Coordinates of C-alpha atoms in Angstrom, one line a residue:
Chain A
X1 CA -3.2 -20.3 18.9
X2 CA -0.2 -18.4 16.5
X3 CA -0.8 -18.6 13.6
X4 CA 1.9 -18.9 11.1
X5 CA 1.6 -17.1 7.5
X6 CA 4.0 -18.3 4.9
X7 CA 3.9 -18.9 1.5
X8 CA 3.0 -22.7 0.2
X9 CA 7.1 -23.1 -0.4
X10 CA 8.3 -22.7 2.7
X11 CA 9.9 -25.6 5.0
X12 CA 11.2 -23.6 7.6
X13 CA 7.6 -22.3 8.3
X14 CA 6.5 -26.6 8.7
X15 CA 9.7 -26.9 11.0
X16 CA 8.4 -23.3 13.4
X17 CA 5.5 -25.2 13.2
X18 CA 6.7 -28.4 14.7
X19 CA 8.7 -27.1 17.0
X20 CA 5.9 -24.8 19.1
X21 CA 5.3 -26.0 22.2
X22 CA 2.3 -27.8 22.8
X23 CA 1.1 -27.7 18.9
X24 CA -0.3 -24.1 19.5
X25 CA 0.8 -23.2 16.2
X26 CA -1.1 -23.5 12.6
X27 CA 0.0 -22.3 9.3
X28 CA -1.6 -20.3 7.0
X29 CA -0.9 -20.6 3.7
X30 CA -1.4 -18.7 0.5
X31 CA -3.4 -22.2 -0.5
X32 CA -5.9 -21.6 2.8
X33 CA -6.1 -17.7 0.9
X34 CA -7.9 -18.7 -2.0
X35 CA -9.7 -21.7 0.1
X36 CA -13.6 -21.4 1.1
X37 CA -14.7 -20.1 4.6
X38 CA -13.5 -17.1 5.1
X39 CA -16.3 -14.8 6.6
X40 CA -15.6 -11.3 7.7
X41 CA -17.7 -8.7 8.7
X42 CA -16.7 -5.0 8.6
X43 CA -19.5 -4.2 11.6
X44 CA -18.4 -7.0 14.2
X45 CA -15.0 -8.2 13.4
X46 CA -14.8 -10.7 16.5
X47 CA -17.8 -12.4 14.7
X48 CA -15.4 -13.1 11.4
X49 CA -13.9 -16.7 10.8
X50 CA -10.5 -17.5 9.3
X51 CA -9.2 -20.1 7.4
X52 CA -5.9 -21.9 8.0
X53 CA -4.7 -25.5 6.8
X54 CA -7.9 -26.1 5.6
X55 CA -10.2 -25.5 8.1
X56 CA -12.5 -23.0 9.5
X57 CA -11.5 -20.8 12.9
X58 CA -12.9 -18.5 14.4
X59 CA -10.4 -14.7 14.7
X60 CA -11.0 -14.8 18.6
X61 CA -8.7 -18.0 18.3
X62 CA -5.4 -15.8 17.7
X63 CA -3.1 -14.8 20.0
X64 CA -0.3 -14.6 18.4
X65 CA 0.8 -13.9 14.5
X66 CA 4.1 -14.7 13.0
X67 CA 4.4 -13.4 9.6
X68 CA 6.6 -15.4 7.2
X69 CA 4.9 -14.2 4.4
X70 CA 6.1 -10.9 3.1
X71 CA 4.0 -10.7 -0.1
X72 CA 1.0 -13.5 -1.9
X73 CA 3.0 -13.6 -5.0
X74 CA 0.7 -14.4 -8.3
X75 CA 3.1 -17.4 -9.3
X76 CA 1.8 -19.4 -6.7
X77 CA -2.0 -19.5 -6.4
X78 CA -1.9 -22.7 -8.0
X79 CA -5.8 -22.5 -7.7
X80 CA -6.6 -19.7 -9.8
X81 CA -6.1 -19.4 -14.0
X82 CA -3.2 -17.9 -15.4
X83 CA -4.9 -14.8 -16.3
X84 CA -6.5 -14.3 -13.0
X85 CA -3.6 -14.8 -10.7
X86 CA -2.3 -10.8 -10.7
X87 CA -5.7 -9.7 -9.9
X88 CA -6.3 -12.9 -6.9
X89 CA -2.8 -11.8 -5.9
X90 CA -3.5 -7.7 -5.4
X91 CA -6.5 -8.7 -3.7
X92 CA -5.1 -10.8 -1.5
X93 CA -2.4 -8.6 -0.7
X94 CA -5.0 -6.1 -0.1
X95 CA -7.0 -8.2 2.1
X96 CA -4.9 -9.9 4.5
X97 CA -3.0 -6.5 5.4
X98 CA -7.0 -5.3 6.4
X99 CA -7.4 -8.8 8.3
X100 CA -4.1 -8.7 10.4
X101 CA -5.2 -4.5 11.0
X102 CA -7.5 -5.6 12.9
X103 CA -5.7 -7.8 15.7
X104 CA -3.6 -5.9 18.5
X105 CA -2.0 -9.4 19.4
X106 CA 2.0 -9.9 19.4
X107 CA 2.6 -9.9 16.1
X108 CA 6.4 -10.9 13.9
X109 CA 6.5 -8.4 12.5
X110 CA 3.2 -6.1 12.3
X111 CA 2.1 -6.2 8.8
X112 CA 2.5 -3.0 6.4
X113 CA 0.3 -2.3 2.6
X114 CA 3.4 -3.2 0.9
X115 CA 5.0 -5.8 2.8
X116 CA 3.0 -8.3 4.9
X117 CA 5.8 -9.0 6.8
X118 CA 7.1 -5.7 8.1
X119 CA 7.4 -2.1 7.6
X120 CA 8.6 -1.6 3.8
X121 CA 12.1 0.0 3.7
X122 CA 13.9 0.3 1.0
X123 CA 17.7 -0.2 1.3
X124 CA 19.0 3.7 0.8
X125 CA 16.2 4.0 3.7
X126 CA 18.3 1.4 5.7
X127 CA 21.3 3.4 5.5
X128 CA 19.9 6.6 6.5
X129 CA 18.3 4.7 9.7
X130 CA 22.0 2.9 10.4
X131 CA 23.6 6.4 10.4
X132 CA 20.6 8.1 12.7
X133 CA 21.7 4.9 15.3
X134 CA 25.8 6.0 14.4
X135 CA 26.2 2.8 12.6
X136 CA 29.0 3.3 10.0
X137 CA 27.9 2.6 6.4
X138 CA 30.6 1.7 4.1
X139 CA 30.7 5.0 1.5
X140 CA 30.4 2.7 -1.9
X141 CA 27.3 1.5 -0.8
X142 CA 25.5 4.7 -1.5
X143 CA 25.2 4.4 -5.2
X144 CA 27.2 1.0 -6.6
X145 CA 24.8 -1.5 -6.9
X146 CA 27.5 -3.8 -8.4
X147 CA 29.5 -3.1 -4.6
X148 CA 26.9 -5.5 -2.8
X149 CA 27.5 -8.4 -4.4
X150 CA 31.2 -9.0 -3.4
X151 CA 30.2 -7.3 0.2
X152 CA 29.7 -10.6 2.7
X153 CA 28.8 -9.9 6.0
X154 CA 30.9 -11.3 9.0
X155 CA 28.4 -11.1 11.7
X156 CA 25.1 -10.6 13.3
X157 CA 23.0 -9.2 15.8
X158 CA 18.9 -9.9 16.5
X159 CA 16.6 -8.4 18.3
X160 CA 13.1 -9.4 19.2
X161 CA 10.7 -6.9 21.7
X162 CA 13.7 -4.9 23.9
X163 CA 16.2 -8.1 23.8
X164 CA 19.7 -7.8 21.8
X165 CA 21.5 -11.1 21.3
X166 CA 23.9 -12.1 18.9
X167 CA 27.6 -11.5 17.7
X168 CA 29.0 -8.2 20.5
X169 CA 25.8 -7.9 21.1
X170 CA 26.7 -5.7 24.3
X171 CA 28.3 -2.9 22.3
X172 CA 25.2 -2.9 19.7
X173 CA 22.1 -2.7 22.4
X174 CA 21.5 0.9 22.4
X175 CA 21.7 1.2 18.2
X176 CA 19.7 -1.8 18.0
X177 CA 17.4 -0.7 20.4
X178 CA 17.5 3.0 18.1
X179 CA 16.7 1.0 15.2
X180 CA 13.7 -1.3 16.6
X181 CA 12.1 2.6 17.8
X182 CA 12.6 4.5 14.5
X183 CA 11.0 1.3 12.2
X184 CA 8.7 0.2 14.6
X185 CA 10.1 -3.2 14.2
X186 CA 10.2 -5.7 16.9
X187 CA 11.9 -8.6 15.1
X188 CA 15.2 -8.0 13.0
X189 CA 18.7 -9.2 12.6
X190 CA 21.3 -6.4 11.7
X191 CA 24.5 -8.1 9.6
X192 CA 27.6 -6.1 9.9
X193 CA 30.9 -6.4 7.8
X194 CA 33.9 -5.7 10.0
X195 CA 37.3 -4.4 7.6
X196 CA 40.2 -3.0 8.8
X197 CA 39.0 -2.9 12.7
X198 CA 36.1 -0.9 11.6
X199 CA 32.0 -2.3 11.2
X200 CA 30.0 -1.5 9.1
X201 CA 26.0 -1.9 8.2
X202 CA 26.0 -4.7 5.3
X203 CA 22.0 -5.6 5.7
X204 CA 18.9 -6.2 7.5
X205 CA 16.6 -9.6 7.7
X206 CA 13.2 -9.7 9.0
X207 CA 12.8 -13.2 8.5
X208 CA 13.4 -15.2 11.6
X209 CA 16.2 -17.6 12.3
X210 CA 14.5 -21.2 12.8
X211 CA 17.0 -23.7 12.6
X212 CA 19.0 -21.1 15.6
X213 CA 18.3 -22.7 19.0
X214 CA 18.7 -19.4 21.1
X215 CA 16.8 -17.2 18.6
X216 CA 14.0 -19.9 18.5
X217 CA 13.5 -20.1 22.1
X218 CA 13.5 -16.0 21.8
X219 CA 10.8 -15.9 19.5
X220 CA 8.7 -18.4 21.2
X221 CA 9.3 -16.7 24.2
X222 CA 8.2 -13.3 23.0
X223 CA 4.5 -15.2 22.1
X224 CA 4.3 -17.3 25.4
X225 CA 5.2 -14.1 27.5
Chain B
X1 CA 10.9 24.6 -10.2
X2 CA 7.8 22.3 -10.6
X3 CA 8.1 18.6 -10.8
X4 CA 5.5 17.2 -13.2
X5 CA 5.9 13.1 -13.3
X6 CA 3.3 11.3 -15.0
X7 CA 1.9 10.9 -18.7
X8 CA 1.1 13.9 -20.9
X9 CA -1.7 11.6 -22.6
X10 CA -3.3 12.1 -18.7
X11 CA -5.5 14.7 -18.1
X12 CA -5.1 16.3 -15.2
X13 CA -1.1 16.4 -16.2
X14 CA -1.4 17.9 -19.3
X15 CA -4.2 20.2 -18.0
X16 CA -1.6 21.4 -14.9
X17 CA 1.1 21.7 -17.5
X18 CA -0.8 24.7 -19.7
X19 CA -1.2 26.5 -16.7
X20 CA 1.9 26.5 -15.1
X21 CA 3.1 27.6 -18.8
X22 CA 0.4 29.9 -19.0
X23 CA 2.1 31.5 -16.1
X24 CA 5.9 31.2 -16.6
X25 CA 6.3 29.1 -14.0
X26 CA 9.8 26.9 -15.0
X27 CA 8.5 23.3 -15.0
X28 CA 10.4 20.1 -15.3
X29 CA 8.2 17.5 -17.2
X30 CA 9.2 13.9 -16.8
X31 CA 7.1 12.0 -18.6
X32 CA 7.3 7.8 -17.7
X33 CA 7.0 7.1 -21.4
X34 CA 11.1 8.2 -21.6
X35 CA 11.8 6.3 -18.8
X36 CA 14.3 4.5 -20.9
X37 CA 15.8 8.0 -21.6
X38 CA 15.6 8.8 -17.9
X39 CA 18.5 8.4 -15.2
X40 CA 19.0 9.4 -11.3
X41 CA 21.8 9.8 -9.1
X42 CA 20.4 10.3 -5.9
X43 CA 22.0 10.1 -2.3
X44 CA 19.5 10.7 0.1
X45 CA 22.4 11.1 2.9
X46 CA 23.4 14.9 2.1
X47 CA 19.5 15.1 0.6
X48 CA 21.2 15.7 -3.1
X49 CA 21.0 14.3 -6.4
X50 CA 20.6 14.7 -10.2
X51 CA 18.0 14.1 -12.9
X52 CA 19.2 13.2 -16.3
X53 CA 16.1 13.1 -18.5
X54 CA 16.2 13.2 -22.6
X55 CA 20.3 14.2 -22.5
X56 CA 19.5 17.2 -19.9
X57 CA 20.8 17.1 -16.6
X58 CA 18.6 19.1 -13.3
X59 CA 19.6 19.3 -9.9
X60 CA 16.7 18.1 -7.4
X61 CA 17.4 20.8 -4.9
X62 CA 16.1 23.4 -7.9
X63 CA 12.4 21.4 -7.4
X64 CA 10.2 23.3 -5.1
X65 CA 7.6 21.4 -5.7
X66 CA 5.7 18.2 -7.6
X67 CA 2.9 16.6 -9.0
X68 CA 2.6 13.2 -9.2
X69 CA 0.2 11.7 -12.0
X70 CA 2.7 8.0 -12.4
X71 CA 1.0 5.0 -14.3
X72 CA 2.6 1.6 -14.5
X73 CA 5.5 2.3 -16.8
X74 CA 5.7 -1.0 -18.1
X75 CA 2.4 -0.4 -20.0
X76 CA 3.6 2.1 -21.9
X77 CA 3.9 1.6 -25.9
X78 CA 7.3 2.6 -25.8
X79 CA 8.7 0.4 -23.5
X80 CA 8.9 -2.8 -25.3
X81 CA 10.7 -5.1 -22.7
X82 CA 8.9 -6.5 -19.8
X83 CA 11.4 -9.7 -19.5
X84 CA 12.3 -8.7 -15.7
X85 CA 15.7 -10.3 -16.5
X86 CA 16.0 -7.6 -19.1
X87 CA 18.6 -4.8 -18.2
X88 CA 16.1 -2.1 -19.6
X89 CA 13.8 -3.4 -17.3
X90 CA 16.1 -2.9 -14.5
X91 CA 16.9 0.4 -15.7
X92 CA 13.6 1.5 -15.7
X93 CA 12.5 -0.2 -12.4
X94 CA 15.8 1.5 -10.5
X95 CA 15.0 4.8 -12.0
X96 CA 11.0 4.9 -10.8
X97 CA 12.0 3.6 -7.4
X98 CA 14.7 6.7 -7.3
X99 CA 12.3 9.2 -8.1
X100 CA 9.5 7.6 -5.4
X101 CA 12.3 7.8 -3.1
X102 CA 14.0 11.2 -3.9
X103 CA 10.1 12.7 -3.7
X104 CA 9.5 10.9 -0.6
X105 CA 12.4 12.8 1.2
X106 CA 11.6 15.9 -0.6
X107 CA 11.4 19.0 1.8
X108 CA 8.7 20.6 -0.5
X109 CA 5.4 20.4 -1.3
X110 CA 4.7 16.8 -3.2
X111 CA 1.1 16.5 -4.7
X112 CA 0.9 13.3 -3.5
X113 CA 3.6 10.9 -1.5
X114 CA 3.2 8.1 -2.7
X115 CA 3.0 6.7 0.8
X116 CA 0.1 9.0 2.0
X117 CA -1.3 7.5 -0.7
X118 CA -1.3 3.7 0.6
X119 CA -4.4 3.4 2.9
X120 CA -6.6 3.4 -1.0
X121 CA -4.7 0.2 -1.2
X122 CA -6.7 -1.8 1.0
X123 CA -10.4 -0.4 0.8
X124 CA -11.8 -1.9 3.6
X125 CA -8.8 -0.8 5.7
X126 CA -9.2 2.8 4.3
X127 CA -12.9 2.5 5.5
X128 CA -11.6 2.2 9.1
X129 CA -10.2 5.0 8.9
X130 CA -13.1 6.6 7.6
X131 CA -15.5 5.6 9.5
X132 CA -13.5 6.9 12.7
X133 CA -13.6 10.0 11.2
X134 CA -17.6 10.0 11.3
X135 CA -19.0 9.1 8.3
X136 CA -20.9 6.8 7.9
X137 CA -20.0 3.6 5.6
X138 CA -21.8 0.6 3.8
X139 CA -22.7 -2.5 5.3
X140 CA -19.9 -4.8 4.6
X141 CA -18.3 -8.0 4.5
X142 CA -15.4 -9.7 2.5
X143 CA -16.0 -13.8 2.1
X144 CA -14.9 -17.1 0.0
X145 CA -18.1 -18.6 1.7
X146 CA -20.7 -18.8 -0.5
X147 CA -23.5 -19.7 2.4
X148 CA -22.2 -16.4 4.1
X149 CA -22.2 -14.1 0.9
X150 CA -26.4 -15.1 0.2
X151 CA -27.4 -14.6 3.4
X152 CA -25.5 -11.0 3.4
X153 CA -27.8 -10.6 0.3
X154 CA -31.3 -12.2 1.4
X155 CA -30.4 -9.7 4.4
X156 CA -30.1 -6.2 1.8
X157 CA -31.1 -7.6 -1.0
X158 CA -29.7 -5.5 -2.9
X159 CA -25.8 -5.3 -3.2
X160 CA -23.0 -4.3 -4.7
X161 CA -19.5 -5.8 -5.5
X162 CA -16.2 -4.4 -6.1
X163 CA -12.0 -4.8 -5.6
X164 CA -10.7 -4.6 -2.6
X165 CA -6.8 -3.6 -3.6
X166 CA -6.7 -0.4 -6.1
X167 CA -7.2 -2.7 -9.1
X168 CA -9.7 -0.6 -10.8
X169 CA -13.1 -2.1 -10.9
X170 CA -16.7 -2.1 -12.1
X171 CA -18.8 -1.6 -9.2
X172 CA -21.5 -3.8 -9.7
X173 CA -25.0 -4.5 -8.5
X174 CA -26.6 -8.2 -7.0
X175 CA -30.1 -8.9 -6.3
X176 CA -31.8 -12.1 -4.9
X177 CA -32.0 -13.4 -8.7
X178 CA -28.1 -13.7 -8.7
X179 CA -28.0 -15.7 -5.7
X180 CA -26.3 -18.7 -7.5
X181 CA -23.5 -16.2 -8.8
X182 CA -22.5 -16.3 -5.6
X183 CA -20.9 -19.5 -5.2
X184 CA -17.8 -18.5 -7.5
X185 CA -16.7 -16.7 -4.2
X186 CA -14.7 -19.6 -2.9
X187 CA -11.9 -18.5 -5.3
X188 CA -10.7 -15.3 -3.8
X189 CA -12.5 -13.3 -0.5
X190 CA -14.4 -11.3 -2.0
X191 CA -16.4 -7.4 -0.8
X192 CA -20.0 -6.8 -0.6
X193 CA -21.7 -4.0 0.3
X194 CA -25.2 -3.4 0.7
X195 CA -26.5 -0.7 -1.8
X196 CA -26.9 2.7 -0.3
X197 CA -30.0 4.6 -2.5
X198 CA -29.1 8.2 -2.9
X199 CA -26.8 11.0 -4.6
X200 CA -23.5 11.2 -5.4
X201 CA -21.1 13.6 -4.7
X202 CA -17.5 14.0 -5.5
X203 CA -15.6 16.5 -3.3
X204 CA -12.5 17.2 -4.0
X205 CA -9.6 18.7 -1.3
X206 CA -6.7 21.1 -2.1
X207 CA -5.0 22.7 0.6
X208 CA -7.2 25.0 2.8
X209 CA -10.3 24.8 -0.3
X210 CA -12.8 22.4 -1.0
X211 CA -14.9 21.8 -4.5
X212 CA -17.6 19.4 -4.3
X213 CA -19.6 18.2 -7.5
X214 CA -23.3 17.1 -7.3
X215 CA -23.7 14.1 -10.1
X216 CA -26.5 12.9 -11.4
X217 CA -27.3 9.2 -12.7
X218 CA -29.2 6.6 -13.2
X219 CA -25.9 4.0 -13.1
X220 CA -24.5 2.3 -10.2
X221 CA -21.3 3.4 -11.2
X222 CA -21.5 6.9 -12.8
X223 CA -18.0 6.5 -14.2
X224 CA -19.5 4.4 -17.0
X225 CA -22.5 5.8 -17.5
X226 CA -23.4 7.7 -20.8
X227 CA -26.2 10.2 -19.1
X228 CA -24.0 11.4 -16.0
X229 CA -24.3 15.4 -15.1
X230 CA -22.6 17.5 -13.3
X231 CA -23.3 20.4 -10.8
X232 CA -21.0 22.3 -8.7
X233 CA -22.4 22.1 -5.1
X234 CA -21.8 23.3 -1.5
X235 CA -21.8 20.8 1.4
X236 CA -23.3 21.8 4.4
X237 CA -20.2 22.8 6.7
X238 CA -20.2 19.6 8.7
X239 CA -19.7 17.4 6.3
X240 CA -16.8 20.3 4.4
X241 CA -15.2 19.8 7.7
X242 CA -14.9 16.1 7.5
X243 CA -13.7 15.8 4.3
X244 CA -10.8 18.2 4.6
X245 CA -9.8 16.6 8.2
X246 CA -10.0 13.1 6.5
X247 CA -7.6 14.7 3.6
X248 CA -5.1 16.3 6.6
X249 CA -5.5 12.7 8.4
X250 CA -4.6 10.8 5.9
X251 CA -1.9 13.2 4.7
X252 CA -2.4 14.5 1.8
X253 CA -2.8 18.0 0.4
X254 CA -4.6 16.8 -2.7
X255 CA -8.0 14.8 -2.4
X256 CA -11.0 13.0 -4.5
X257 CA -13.5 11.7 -1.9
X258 CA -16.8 9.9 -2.9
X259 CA -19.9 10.7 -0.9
X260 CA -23.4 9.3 -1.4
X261 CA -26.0 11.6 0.8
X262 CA -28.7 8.6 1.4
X263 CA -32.5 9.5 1.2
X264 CA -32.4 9.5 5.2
X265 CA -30.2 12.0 4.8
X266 CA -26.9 10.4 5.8
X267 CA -24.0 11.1 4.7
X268 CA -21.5 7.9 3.3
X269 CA -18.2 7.7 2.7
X270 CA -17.0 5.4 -0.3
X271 CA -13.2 6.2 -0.7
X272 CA -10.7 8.8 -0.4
X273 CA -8.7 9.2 -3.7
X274 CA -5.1 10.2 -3.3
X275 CA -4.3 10.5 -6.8
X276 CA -7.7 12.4 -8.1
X277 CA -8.5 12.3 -11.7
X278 CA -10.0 15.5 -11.0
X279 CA -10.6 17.2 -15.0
X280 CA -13.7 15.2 -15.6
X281 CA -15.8 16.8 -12.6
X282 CA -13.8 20.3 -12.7
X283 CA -14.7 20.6 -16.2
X284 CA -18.1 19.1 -16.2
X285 CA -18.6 21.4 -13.6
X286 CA -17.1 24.3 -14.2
X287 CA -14.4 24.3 -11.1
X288 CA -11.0 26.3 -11.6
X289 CA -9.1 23.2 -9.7
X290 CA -6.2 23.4 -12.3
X291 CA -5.7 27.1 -11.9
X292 CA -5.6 26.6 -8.2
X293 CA -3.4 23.3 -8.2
X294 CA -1.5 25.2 -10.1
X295 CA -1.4 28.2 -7.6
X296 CA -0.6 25.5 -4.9
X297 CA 2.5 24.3 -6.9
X298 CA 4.4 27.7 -6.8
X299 CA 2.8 29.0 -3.3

């Protein structure tokens, strides 16, 4: 099965969920986190059990791991006293980047300590990767915070495991390609502002595109293949 | 110049401080409780930037080298906001994540990166990487199944607890007469170990040296024990080897690592500290770490 992380919020992670072919999906939630029957064991990890909408399963069940869930945050462990949750939440954190270490399935993207959900790069990080690949970077975006927010991106490229598709997709395949090598990320959509017949990096999302019909076939593909 | 980021109240800090002034070294001490006063411009592009701290202004290409000794700033007395909507808040946020980044790109010698410092955030995933390395590690398992946790007990009977992120814990002990305890685990997955009888060591990793400390005490966890000594110690060369290529591994050129040497004579492996609180042992046992450290700053 693929298993699913997401946090408790998240509709779009019900609607992935739905929408995997022959209900091989399951979600698991920051609720199933703090949920009895989780048993792992440091010596023999293939004899550890998980613990995913409720119920018990063994790890040899996953084949597959999409992570929607870049961080438990302490706000919603809805189980756990007020005064408990930032300690419950740094475990967690703690423990589920040891638990996905563990797997050398696909994963969406493969966890890192700081963000569950993919390598943790910081934005200034972002622009010195775009301009490694020859991606333009628009020069206020350096240093001017207050720049961003009146910034709107015009279009977009993904990728997903080698494949570019998207918005002149063709004339991005090699940078994107670049980028996907120096991040190790196999999942990411690049948005690009285009001004005066020039285009330039505006941002980077992880988080896959659900309610996209190519990129969902795309990402289901890159599981079932 | 030095880079010194951290809290003067901290040991190890204030201790590297005297000796670099001791020896005229020029320093540049940025201490997080004037973060408020404390301001970056960094652009990572051209690898330049500024540091204006208390009304001065240094250029970051003038560091040669760091030490890095941070604490959560928003604990400190003297920052009274922590309203994350407030813009001192933000202030103070932008400006730590600007030094973490400016250090992490720094061409010099950085006692630690913050990011070769990660792995001690997930314990059981730094004991992966330990155990790979040849040392032998606890018995372990992390549960919310209370069934699971008293069988892993009946099994040793004898274990111990503790945190799996780097929230600082109390290691503590378990024996069968706790077994009901053990159904609070269905909160939060929680880490056993089984209890490895021996003596502790601390060995601590700078550069191409290694300093180990021999401590003796009757507590499961010496670090709150009133009746704790200390003995400066050499390893036998197999397991000096280890620890320094477990310090290289992971990174870093400044290490804390916590042995146990079991009465079969095996050597464990607790954790690899990237961010050593290294005065207590160095004094206790009489270790010239700072003057060294220091050394290893302006080398």
């Amino acid at each position: 099965m693929i298993v699913i992380t997401c946090s408790n919020l998240d509709d779009n992670a019900k609607l992935l969920k739905a929408k995997w072919p022959n209900n091989n999906a399951i979600l698991l939630s920051v609720n199933d986190l703090t949920s009895q029957g989780w048993e792992v064991c440091f010596e023999d990890f293939s004899r550890s059990k998980f613990v995913a909408e409720e119920k018990v399963w063994p790890v040899t069940d996953i084949e597959g791991v999409v992570n929607l869930l870049p961080f438990i945050a302490p706000f919603e462990l809805f189980k756990i006293v007020e005064e408990d949750r930032k300690y419950v939440a740094s475990e967690l954190n703690a423990f589920l980047f040891y638990f996905f270490s563990k797997f050398s399935c696909p994963f969406l993207n493969n966890p890192s300590m700081f963000n569950l959900s993919g390598p943790f790069i910081k934005q200034e990080e972002w622009i010195i990767n775009c301009r490694k690949t020859g991606l333009l970077v628009y020069p206020q975006k350096e240093n001017n915070k207050q720049f961003y927010q009146s910034f709107n991106a015009t279009h977009s490229i993904s990728y997903i495991n080698g494949i570019v598709y998207g918005d002149r997709s063709d004339n991005y395949e090699r940078r994107m390609k670049h980028i996907a090598e120096i991040t190790g990320l196999n999942h990411f959509t690049l948005h690009l502002k285009e001004e005066e017949g020039q285009e330039y990096f505006h941002s980077v999302s992880t988080y896959p595109t659900i309610n996209n019909e190519e990129a969902l076939s795309r990402l289901i593909n890159y599981f079932q293949n | 110049m030095v880079l010194l980021w951290g809290s003067l109240h901290d040991s190890p800090m204030q201790e590297v401080k005297e000796e670099l002034e001791r020896v005229n070294a020029p320093i540049l001490v940025v201490d997080q409780k004037n973060v408020l006063q404390s301001q970056m411009h960094l652009n990572l592009l051209s690898n330049s930037g500024t540091i204006e701290y208390c009304d001065k202004k240094y250029n970051c290409s003038d560091i040669q080298s760091a030490y890095i000794r941070t604490y959560d700033f928003t604990k400190f007395a003297s920052f009274k906001s922590t309203d994350y909507n407030d813009p001192s808040f933000y202030k103070a946020a932008q400006f730590e994540q600007q030094m973490t980044l400016m250090l992490e790109h720094h061409g010099g010698v950085v006692v630690n990166r913050i990011s070769n410092g990660y792995s001690n955030c997930s314990k059981p995933y730094q004991m992966e990487i330990i155990k790979g390395l040849g040392f032998e590690v606890p018995d372990t398992i992390i549960t919310s199944s209370p069934e699971y946790a008293k069988a892993f007990l009946a099994k040793h009977e004898r274990i111990i607890y503790k945190s799996i992120s780097s929230y600082r814990s109390i290691v503590s002990c378990l024996t069968l007469k706790d077994m009901k305890r053990l159904n609070d685990v269905v909160w939060c997955p929680t880490q056993f170990q089984n209890y490895v009888e021996g003596v502790d060591y601390r060995v601590h990793v700078l550069g191409e040296k290694i300093f180990t400390t021999k401590i003796i005490s009757s507590a499961s966890d010496f670090r709150y024990s009133k009746d704790t000594e200390l003995v400066d110690f050499q390893l036998p060369v197999e397991i000096n080897e280890k620890c320094y290529k477990l310090t290289k591994h992971l990174g870093l050129h400044f290490s804390g690592i916590d042995l146990r040497c079991s009465r079969n004579n095996e050597w464990y492996c607790f954790e690899v500290n990237p961010s050593p609180g290294y005065t207590y042992f160095s004094n206790g046992a009489g270790q010239r770490i700072t003057e060294e450290l220091g050394s290893f700053l302006l080398s």
